[in-house]
Amino acid sequence: RVEVDGEAMDQHGRHLAFLWNGERMLNEELVRRGLARAKLYYDFSERKKDRLGRAQREAKRDKVGIWSP
């Protein structure tokens, strides 16, 4: 499912949304695998910001994807 939580578009006209497969958030999976960066300055729930921030810290710690040497 597609969920808009807060801002619907960024300053460049791109759509902002969270994608879900059951309880799994695709956005979080991409960040955790180092395939995307978490942009936590947008207006959306603190719960999602916590999840994305944690996923990004894990990706950096594990040096995966864009965080690899």
PDB file of C-alpha atoms in Angstrom:
ATOM      1  CA  ARG A   1       0.000   0.000   0.000  1.00  0.00           C
ATOM      2  CA  VAL A   2       1.027   3.588  -0.512  1.00  0.00           C
ATOM      3  CA  GLU A   3       0.885   5.981   2.430  1.00  0.00           C
ATOM      4  CA  VAL A   4       1.416   9.743   2.429  1.00  0.00           C
ATOM      5  CA  ASP A   5       2.423  10.938   5.899  1.00  0.00           C
ATOM      6  CA  GLY A   6       3.042  14.688   6.017  1.00  0.00           C
ATOM      7  CA  GLU A   7       4.367  16.413   2.912  1.00  0.00           C
ATOM      8  CA  ALA A   8       3.152  14.970  -0.382  1.00  0.00           C
ATOM      9  CA  MET A   9       5.863  16.536  -2.600  1.00  0.00           C
ATOM     10  CA  ASP A  10       9.386  17.813  -2.186  1.00  0.00           C
ATOM     11  CA  GLN A  11      10.790  21.116  -3.447  1.00  0.00           C
ATOM     12  CA  HIS A  12      11.572  19.487  -6.828  1.00  0.00           C
ATOM     13  CA  GLY A  13       8.005  18.255  -7.392  1.00  0.00           C
ATOM     14  CA  ARG A  14       8.792  14.612  -6.542  1.00  0.00           C
ATOM     15  CA  HIS A  15       6.129  12.609  -4.742  1.00  0.00           C
ATOM     16  CA  LEU A  16       6.884  11.612  -1.148  1.00  0.00           C
ATOM     17  CA  ALA A  17       5.290   8.416   0.122  1.00  0.00           C
ATOM     18  CA  PHE A  18       5.882   5.318   2.200  1.00  0.00           C
ATOM     19  CA  LEU A  19       5.427   1.942   0.524  1.00  0.00           C
ATOM     20  CA  TRP A  20       4.276  -1.042   2.556  1.00  0.00           C
ATOM     21  CA  ASN A  21       4.108  -4.775   1.993  1.00  0.00           C
ATOM     22  CA  GLY A  22       2.227  -5.981   5.040  1.00  0.00           C
ATOM     23  CA  GLU A  23       4.251  -4.683   8.009  1.00  0.00           C
ATOM     24  CA  ARG A  24       7.426  -4.160   5.934  1.00  0.00           C
ATOM     25  CA  MET A  25       8.247  -0.608   4.860  1.00  0.00           C
ATOM     26  CA  LEU A  26      10.083  -0.584   1.515  1.00  0.00           C
ATOM     27  CA  ASN A  27      11.658   2.795   2.310  1.00  0.00           C
ATOM     28  CA  GLU A  28      13.232   1.307   5.442  1.00  0.00           C
ATOM     29  CA  GLU A  29      14.508  -1.753   3.575  1.00  0.00           C
ATOM     30  CA  LEU A  30      16.219   0.426   0.953  1.00  0.00           C
ATOM     31  CA  VAL A  31      17.893   2.555   3.631  1.00  0.00           C
ATOM     32  CA  ARG A  32      18.976  -0.496   5.656  1.00  0.00           C
ATOM     33  CA  ARG A  33      20.633  -2.037   2.587  1.00  0.00           C
ATOM     34  CA  GLY A  34      22.473   1.190   1.808  1.00  0.00           C
ATOM     35  CA  LEU A  35      20.497   1.789  -1.384  1.00  0.00           C
ATOM     36  CA  ALA A  36      18.970   5.093  -0.225  1.00  0.00           C
ATOM     37  CA  ARG A  37      19.558   7.863   2.302  1.00  0.00           C
ATOM     38  CA  ALA A  38      17.037   8.758   4.984  1.00  0.00           C
ATOM     39  CA  LYS A  39      15.860  12.355   4.579  1.00  0.00           C
ATOM     40  CA  LEU A  40      14.630  13.058   8.096  1.00  0.00           C
ATOM     41  CA  TYR A  41      14.016  16.789   7.718  1.00  0.00           C
ATOM     42  CA  TYR A  42      10.704  16.325   5.877  1.00  0.00           C
ATOM     43  CA  ASP A  43       7.450  16.576   7.817  1.00  0.00           C
ATOM     44  CA  PHE A  44       6.376  13.013   8.672  1.00  0.00           C
ATOM     45  CA  SER A  45       5.816  10.984  11.833  1.00  0.00           C
ATOM     46  CA  GLU A  46       8.520  10.681  14.471  1.00  0.00           C
ATOM     47  CA  ARG A  47       7.943   6.911  14.566  1.00  0.00           C
ATOM     48  CA  LYS A  48       8.913   6.575  10.909  1.00  0.00           C
ATOM     49  CA  LYS A  49      11.843   8.964  11.379  1.00  0.00           C
ATOM     50  CA  ASP A  50      13.092   6.730  14.205  1.00  0.00           C
ATOM     51  CA  ARG A  51      12.799   3.614  12.023  1.00  0.00           C
ATOM     52  CA  LEU A  52      14.577   5.211   9.067  1.00  0.00           C
ATOM     53  CA  GLY A  53      17.264   6.780  11.248  1.00  0.00           C
ATOM     54  CA  ARG A  54      17.970   3.428  12.917  1.00  0.00           C
ATOM     55  CA  ALA A  55      18.137   1.680   9.528  1.00  0.00           C
ATOM     56  CA  GLN A  56      20.613   4.284   8.250  1.00  0.00           C
ATOM     57  CA  ARG A  57      22.819   3.976  11.345  1.00  0.00           C
ATOM     58  CA  GLU A  58      22.872   0.186  10.846  1.00  0.00           C
ATOM     59  CA  ALA A  59      23.794   0.554   7.166  1.00  0.00           C
ATOM     60  CA  LYS A  60      26.615   2.963   8.030  1.00  0.00           C
ATOM     61  CA  ARG A  61      27.853   0.707  10.831  1.00  0.00           C
ATOM     62  CA  ASP A  62      27.804  -2.344   8.579  1.00  0.00           C
ATOM     63  CA  LYS A  63      29.305  -0.379   5.653  1.00  0.00           C
ATOM     64  CA  VAL A  64      26.769  -1.601   3.101  1.00  0.00           C
ATOM     65  CA  GLY A  65      25.708  -0.083  -0.209  1.00  0.00           C
ATOM     66  CA  ILE A  66      26.515   3.612  -0.459  1.00  0.00           C
ATOM     67  CA  TRP A  67      28.308   3.420   2.892  1.00  0.00           C
ATOM     68  CA  SER A  68      30.808   0.784   1.750  1.00  0.00           C
ATOM     69  CA  PRO A  69      34.446   1.833   1.307  1.00  0.00           C
TER      70      PRO A  69
END
